Tab-separated table of C-alpha atoms in Angstrom:
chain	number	residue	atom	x	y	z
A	1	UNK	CA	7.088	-16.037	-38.143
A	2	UNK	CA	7.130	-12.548	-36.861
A	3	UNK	CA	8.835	-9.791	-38.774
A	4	UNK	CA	11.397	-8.073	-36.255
A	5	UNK	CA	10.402	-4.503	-35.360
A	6	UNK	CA	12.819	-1.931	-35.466
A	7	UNK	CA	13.270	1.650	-34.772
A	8	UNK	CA	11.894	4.126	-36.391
A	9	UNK	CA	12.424	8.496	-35.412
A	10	UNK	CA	9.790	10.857	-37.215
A	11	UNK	CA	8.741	14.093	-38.033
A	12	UNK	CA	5.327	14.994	-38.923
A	13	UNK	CA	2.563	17.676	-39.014
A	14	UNK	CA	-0.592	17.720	-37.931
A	15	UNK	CA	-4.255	19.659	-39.515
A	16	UNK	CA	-2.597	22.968	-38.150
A	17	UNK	CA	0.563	22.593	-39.401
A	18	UNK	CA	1.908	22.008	-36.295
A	19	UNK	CA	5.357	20.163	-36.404
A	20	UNK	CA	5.317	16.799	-34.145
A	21	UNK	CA	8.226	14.098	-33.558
A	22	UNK	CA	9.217	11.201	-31.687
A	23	UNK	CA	9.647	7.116	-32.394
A	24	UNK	CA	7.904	4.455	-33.337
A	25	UNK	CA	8.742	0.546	-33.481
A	26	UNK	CA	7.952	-0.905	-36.781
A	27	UNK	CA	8.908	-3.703	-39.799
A	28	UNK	CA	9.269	-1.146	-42.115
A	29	UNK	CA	8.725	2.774	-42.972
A	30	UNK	CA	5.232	2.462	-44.250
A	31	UNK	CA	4.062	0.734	-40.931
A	32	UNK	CA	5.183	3.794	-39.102
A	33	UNK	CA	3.398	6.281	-41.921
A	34	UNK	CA	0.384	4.511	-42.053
A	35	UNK	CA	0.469	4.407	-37.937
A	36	UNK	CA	0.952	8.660	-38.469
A	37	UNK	CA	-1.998	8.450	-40.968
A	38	UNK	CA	-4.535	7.347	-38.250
A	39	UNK	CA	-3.164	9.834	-35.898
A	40	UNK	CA	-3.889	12.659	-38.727
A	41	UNK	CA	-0.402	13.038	-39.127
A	42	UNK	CA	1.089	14.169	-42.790
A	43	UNK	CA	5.019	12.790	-42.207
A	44	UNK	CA	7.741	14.234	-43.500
A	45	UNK	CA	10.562	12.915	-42.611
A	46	UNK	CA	10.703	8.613	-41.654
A	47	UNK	CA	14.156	7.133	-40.694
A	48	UNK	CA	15.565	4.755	-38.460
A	49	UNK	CA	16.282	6.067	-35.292
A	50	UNK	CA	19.838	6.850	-34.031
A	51	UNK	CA	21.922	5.028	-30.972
A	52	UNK	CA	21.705	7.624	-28.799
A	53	UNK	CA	17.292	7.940	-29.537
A	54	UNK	CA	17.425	4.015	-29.096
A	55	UNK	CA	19.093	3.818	-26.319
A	56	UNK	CA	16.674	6.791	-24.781
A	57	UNK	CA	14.092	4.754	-25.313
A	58	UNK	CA	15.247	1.873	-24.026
A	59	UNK	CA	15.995	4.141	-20.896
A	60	UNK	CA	12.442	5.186	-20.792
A	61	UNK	CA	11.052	1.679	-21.235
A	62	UNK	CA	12.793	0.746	-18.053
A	63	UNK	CA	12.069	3.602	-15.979
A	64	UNK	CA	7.840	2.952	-16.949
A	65	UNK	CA	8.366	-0.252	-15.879
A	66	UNK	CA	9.040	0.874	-12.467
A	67	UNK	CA	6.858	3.765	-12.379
A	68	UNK	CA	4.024	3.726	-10.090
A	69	UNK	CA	0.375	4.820	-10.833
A	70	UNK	CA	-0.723	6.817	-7.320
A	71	UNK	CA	-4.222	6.815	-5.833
A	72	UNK	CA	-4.856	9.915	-6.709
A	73	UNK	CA	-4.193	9.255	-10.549
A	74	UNK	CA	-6.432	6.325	-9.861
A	75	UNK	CA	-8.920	8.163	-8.275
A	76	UNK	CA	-9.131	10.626	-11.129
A	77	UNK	CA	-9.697	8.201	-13.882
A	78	UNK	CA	-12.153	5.929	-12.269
A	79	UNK	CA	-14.121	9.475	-11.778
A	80	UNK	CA	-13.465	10.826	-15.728
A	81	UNK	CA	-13.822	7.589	-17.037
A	82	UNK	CA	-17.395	7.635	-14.935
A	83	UNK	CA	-18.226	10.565	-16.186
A	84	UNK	CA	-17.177	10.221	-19.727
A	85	UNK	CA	-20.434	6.928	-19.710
A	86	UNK	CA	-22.381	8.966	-18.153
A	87	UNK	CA	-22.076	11.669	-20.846
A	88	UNK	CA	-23.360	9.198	-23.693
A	89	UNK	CA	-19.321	8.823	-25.130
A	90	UNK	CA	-18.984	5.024	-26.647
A	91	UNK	CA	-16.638	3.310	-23.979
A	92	UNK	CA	-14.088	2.383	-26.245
A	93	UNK	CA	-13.926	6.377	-27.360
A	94	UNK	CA	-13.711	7.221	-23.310
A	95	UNK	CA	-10.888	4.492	-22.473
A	96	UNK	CA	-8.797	6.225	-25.940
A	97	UNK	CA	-9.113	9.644	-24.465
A	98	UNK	CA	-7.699	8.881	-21.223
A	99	UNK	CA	-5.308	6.578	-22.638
A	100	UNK	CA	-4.581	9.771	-24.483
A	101	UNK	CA	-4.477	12.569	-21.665
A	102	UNK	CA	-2.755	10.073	-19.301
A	103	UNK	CA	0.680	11.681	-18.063
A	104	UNK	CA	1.251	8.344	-16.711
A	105	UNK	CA	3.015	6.119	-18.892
A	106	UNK	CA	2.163	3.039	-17.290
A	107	UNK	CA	-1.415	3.751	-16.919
A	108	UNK	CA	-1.674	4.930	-20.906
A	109	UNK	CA	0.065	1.734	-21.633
A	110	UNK	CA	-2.579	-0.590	-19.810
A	111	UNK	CA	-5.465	1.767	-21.128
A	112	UNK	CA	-4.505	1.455	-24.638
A	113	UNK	CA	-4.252	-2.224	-23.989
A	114	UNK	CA	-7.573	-2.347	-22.410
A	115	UNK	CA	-9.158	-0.587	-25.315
A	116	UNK	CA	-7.480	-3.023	-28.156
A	117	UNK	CA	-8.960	-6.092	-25.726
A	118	UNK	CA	-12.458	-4.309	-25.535
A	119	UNK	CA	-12.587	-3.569	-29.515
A	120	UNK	CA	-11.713	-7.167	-30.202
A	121	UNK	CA	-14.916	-7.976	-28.107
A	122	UNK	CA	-13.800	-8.670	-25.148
A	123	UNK	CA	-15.265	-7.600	-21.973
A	124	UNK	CA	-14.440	-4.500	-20.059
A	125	UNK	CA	-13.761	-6.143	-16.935
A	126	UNK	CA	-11.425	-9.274	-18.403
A	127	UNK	CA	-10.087	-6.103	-19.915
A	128	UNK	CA	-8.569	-4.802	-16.350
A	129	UNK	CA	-8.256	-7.877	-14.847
A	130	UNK	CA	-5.040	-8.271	-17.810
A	131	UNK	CA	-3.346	-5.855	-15.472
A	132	UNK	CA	-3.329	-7.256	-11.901
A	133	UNK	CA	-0.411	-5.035	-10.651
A	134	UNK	CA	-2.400	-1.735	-11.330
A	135	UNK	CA	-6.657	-3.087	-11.167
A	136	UNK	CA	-7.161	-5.235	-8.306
A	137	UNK	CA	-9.944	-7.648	-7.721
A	138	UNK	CA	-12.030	-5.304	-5.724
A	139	UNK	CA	-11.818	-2.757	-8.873
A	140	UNK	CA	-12.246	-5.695	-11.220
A	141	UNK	CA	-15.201	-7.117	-9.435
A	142	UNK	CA	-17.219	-4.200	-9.284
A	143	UNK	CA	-16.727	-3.334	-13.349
A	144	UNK	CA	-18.667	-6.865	-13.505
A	145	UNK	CA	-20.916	-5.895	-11.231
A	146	UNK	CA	-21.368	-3.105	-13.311
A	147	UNK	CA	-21.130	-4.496	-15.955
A	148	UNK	CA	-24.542	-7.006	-15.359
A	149	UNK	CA	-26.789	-4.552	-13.675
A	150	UNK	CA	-26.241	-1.473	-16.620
A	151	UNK	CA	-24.557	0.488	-14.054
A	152	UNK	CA	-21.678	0.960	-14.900
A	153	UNK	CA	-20.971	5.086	-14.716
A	154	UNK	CA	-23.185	4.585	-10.989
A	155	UNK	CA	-20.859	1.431	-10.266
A	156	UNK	CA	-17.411	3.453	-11.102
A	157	UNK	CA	-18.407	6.623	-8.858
A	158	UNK	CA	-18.926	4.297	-6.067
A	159	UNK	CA	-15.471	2.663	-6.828
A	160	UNK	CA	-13.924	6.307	-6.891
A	161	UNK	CA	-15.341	6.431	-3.587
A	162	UNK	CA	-14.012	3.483	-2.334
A	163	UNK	CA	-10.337	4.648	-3.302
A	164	UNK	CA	-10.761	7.964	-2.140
A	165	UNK	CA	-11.995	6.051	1.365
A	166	UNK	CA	-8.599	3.480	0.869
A	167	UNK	CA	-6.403	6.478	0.648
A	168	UNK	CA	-7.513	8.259	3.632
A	169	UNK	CA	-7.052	4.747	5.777
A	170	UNK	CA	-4.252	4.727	4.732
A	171	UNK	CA	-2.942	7.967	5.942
A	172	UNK	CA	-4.273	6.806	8.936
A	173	UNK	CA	-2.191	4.277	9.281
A	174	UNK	CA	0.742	6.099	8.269
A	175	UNK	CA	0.054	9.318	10.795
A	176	UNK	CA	-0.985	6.718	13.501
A	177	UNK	CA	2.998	5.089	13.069
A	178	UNK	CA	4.953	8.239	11.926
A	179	UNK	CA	6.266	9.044	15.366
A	180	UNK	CA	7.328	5.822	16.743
A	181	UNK	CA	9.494	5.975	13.422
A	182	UNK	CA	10.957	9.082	13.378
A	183	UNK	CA	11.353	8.787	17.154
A	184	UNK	CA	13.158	5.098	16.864
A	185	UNK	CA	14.996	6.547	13.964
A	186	UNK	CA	16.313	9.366	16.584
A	187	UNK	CA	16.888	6.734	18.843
A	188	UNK	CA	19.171	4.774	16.968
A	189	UNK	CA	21.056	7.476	15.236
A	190	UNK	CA	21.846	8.575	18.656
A	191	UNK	CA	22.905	5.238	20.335
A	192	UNK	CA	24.837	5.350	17.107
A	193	UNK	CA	26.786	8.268	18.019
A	194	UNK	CA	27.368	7.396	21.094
A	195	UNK	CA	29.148	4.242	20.204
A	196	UNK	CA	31.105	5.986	17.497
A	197	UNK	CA	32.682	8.962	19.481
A	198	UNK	CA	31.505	9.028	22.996
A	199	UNK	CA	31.977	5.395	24.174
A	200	UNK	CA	35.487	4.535	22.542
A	201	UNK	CA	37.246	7.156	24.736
A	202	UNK	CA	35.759	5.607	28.014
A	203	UNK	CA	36.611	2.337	27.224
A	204	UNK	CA	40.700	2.845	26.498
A	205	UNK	CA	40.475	4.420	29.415
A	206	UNK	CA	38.840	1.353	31.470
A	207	UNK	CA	41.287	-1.120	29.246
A	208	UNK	CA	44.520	0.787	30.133
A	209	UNK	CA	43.507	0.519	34.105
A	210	UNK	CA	44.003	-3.561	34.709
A	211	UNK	CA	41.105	-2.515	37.770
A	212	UNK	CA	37.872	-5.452	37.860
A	213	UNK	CA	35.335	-3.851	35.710
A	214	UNK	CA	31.400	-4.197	36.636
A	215	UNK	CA	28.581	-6.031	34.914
A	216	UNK	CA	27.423	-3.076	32.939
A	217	UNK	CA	30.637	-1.798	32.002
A	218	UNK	CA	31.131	-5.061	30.315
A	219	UNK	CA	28.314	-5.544	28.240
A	220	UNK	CA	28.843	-1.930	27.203
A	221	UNK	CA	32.729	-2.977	26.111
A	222	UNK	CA	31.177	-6.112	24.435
A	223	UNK	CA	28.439	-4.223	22.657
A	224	UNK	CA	31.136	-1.693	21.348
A	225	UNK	CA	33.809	-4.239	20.098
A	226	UNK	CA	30.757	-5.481	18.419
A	227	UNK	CA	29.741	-2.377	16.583
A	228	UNK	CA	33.237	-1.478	15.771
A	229	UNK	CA	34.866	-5.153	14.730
A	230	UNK	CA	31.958	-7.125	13.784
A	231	UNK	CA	29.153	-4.536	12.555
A	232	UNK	CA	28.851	-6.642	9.294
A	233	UNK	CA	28.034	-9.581	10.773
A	234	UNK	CA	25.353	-7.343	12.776
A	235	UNK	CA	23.940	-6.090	9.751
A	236	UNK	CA	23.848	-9.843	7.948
A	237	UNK	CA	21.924	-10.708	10.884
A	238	UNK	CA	19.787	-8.206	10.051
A	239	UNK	CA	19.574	-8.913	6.370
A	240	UNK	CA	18.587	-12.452	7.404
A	241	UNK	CA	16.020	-11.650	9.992
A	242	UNK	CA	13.987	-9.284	7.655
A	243	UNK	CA	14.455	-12.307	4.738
A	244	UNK	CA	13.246	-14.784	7.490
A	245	UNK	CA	10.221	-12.725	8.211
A	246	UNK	CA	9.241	-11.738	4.586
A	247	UNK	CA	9.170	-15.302	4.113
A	248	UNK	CA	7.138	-17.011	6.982
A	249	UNK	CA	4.841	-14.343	6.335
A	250	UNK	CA	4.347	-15.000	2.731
A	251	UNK	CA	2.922	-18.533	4.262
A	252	UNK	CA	-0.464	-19.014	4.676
A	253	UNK	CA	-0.030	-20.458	8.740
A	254	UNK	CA	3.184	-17.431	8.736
A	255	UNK	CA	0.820	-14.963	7.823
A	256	UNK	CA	-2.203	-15.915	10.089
A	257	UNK	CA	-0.084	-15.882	12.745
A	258	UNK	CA	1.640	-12.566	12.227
A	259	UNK	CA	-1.646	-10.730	11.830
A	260	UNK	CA	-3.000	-12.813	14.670
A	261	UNK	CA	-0.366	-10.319	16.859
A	262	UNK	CA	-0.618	-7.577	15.305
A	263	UNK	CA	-4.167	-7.420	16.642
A	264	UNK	CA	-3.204	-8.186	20.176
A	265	UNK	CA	-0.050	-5.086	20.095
A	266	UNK	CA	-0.504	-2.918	22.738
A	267	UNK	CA	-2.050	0.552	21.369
A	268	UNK	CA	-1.854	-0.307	18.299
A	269	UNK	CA	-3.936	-3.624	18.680
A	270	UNK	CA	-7.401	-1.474	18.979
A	271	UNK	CA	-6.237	0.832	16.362
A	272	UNK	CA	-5.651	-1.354	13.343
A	273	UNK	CA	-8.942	-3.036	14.606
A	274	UNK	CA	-10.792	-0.389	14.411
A	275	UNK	CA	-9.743	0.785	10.910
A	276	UNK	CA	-10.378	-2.444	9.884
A	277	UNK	CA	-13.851	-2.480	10.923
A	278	UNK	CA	-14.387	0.460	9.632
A	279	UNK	CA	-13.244	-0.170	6.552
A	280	UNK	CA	-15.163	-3.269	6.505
A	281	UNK	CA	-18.654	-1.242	7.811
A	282	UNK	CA	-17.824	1.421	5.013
A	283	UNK	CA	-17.344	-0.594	2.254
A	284	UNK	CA	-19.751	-3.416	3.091
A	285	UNK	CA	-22.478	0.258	2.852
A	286	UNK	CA	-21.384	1.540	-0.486
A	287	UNK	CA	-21.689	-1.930	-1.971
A	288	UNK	CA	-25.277	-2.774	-0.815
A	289	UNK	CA	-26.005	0.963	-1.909
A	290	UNK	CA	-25.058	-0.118	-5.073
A	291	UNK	CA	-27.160	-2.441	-5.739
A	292	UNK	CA	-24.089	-5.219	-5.313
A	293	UNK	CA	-25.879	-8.935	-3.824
A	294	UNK	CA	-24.501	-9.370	-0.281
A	295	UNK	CA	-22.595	-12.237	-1.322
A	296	UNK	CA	-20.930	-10.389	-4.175
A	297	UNK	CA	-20.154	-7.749	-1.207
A	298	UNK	CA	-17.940	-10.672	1.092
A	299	UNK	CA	-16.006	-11.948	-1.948
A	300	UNK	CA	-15.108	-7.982	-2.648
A	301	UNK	CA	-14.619	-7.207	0.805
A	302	UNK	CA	-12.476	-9.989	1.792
A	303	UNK	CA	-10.089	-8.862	-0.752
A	304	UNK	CA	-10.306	-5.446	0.870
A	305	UNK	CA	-9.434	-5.860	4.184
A	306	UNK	CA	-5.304	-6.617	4.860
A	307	UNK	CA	-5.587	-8.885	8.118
A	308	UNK	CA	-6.209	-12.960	7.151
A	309	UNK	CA	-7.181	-13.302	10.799
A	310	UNK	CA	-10.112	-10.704	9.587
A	311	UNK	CA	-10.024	-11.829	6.571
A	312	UNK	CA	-11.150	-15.891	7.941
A	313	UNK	CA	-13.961	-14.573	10.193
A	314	UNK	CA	-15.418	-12.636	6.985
A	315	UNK	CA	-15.696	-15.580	4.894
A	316	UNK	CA	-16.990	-18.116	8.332
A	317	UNK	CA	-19.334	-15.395	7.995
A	318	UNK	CA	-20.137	-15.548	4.687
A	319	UNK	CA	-20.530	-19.251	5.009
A	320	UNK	CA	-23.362	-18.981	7.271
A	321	UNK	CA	-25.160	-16.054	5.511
A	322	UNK	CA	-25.038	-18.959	1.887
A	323	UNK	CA	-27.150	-21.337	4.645
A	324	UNK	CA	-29.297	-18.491	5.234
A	325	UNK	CA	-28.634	-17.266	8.426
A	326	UNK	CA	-28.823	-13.398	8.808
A	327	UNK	CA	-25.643	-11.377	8.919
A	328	UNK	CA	-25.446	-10.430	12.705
A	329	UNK	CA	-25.672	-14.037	14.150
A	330	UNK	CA	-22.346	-15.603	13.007
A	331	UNK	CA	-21.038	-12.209	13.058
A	332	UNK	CA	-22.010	-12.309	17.251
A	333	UNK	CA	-20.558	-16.357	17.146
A	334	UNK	CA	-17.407	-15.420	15.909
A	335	UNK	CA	-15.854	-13.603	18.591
A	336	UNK	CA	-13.722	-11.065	16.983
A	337	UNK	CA	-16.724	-8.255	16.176
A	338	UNK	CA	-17.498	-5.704	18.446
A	339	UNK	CA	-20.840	-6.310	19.724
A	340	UNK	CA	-21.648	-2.849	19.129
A	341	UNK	CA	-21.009	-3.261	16.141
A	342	UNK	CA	-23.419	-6.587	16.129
A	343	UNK	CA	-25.597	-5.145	18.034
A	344	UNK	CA	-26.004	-2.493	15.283
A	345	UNK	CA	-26.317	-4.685	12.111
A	346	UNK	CA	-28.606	-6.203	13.996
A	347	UNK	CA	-31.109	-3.423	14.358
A	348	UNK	CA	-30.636	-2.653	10.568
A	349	UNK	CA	-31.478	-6.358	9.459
A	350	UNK	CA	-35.046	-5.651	11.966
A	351	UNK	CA	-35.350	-2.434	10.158
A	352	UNK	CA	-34.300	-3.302	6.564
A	353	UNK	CA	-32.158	-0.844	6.429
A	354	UNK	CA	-28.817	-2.472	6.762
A	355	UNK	CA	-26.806	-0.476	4.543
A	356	UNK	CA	-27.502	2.800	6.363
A	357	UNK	CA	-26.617	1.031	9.530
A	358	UNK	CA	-23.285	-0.072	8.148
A	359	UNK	CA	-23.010	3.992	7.535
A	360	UNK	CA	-23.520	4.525	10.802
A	361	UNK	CA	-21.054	1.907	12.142
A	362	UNK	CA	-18.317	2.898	9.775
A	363	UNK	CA	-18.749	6.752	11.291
A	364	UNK	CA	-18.309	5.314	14.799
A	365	UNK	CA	-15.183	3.524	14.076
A	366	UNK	CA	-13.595	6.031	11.866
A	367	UNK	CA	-14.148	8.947	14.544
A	368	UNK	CA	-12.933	6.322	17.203
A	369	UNK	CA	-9.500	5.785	15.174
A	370	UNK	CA	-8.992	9.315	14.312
A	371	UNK	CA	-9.678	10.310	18.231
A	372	UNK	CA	-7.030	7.281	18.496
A	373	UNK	CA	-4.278	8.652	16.543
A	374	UNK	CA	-4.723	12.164	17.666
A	375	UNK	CA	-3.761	10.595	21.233
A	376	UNK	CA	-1.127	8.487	19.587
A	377	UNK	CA	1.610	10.542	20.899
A	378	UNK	CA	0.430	11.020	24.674
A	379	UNK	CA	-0.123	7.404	24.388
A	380	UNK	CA	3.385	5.955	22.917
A	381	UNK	CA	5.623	9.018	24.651
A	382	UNK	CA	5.718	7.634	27.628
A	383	UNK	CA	6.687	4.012	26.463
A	384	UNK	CA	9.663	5.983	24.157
A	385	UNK	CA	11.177	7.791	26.880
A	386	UNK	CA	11.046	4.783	29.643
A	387	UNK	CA	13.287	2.862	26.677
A	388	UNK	CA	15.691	6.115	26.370
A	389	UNK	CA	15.889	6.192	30.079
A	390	UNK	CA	16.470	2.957	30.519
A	391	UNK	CA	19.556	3.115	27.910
A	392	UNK	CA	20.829	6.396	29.645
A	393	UNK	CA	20.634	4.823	32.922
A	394	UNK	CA	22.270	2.085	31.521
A	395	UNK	CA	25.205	4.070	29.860
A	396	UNK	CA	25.625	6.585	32.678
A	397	UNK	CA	26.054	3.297	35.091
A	398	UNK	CA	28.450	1.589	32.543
A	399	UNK	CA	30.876	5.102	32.624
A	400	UNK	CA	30.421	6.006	35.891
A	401	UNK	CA	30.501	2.769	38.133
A	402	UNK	CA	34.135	2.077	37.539
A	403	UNK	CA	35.094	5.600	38.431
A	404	UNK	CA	33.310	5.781	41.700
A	405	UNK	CA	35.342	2.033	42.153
A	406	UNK	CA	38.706	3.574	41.563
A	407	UNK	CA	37.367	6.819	43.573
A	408	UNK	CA	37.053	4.526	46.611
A	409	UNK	CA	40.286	2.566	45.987
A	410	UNK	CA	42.398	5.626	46.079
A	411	UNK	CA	40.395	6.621	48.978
């Protein structure tokens, strides 16, 4: 049976004399000095730790546990720890001085984790592929890729690449949908004030007079006594609707069929398709330059791209390409490719040079998204203000229609 661990606060020095503290979990005292002895720590003073530096570390526990580890962060190790192999260090010796230098403490936490599986014998990539949440397949299928050609430092540059690539998609993304937020967001917060100070005064006004009150004015009385009376019930609806969605789209069918319209949205449609391609073209290029077998490269890239509908037509693809058909002729029967795009892979598979094609293809599609989201605005304006106006009208005919109707009965 287990002994329980407990505890411990510290005090130590190090070679320099250099006074260091903290805690450590332990059965006993000596645990936690012979834990300072491998550090090259001379203790001085060993003693179980207070409340108040238990319950600190409880705190910090639980705040790690929710801390994220950024792309950048990512980005950086995959690059050091590339590096560091490439310098001649013993692997184990490079994952223990990042573990080390990490200011992340969930990343340090997997890395010294990683390092006790590796020193036990167990391979580097089983190694990640313990932490799921932080070392994705993609990441943990190239380390074995690396891992059987020698690679390895070549193999974790390329995979630095590849994140670097991920993270500027993904600003992409997030520049190409930042102002139909912030300009819904406007919208709403200033419907919102509208029905909160504007609209109430109207309406006593319209409920005092017993005249016959029009269609509009109506539903804008209805939507108010709404918003004011039952606004809860709005926002359950809400609450349910987002709950509904999260989970028909966390089905297989739910979630083929809610990508299958994302790619037909208006705007929007061409632009996630064309990031996706790209992505697709770029990574497919960086993988074959690695040395990675093209089948290796589907299973890696399916896992890459964040569309199933995509994501089916890559492995019907891969299907055919097992039977020994070349690349651009179920790419062409699918459908869903451009046929530039086929058109090019083509031409590289004549040439042999298919990864350098894929380059090429992956420039096209990434200067054809930027060019897209630069336009975003001119593009999604219009559609914005013919909403607004249409509200405005709306309201304006909603205030106004039962004045000009009492106007002409006075008349």
């Amino acid at each position: 049976m287990a002994e329980a661990l407990t505890l411990f606060s510290y005090r130590a020095q190090d070679d320099e004399g250099r006074e260091r503290h903290g805690v450590r979990s332990s059965s006993s005292p000596s645990g936690v000095q012979a834990w300072l002895a491998k550090q090259g720590l001379l203790p001085i003073i060993i003693e179980e730790a207070s409340f108040w530096q238990q319950a600190a570390e409880k705190f910090q526990q639980l705040g790690a546990r929710y801390q994220r580890v950024k792309t950048e962060e990512m980005i950086i190790f995959t690059r050091q720890l590339a590096t560091l192999i490439n310098a001649g260090i013993p692997l184990l010796s490079c994952l223990k001085t990042l573990a080390e230098e990490s200011e992340n403490k969930v990343l340090a936490a997997a890395l010294f984790d990683i390092a006790a599986f590796v020193e036990m014998g167990g391979q580097l990539s089983d190694a990640f592929a313990r932490h799921p949440r932080l070392f994705d397949g993609m990441f943990v299928n190239m380390l074995r890729v690396g891992e059987v050609s020698g690679k390895l430092d070549i193999i974790l540059h390329r995979l630095a690449d590849l994140l670097e690539y991920q993270r500027e998609t993904s600003e992409q993304i997030k520049m190409a949908t930042r102002y139909p937020k912030l300009a819904g967001l406007s919208m709403v917060i200033a419907i919102a004030i509208l029905m909160t100070f504007v609209v109430p005064r109207f309406i006593g006004l319209f409920a005092r007079s017993k005249a016959v009150l029009p269609l509009p004015t109506r539903i804008l009385i209805g939507m108010n006594t709404v918003f004011h009376d039952y606004w809860y019930l709005a926002l359950l609806g809400l609450v349910v609707l987002v709950l509904a969605y999260r989970w028909f789209y966390s089905l297989p069918e739910g979630r083929m069929t809610i990508d299958g319209l994302k790619l037909k949205l208006p705007i929007f449609g061409k632009l996630f398709m064309k990031i996706n391609f790209g992505q697709f073209s770029r990574i497919f290029s960086l993988l074959l330059t690695s040395g990675v077998p093209m089948l290796t490269v589907f299973d890696i890239v399916v896992g890459v791209v964040n569309n199933a509908v995509l994501q089916r037509e890559i492995k019907k693809v891969k299907i055919q390409v097992e039977k020994g058909k070349d690349l651009s002729m179920p790419m062409r029967a699918s459908g869903i490719f451009p046929v530039l795009m086929v058109q090019m892979v083509a031409a590289g598979e004549q040439s042999g040079t298919l990864d350098g094609m894929m380059t090429k293809v992956a420039d096209y599609f990434d200067q054809e998204s930027r060019y897209m989201i630069k336009n975003m605005t001119s593009l999604i304006e219009p559609l914005l203000l013919l909403v607004l106006g249409g509200f405005v009208l709306f309201l304006a005919l909603a205030i106004f229609m039962p004045w000009w109707n009492m106007m002409s009965v006075f008349k």
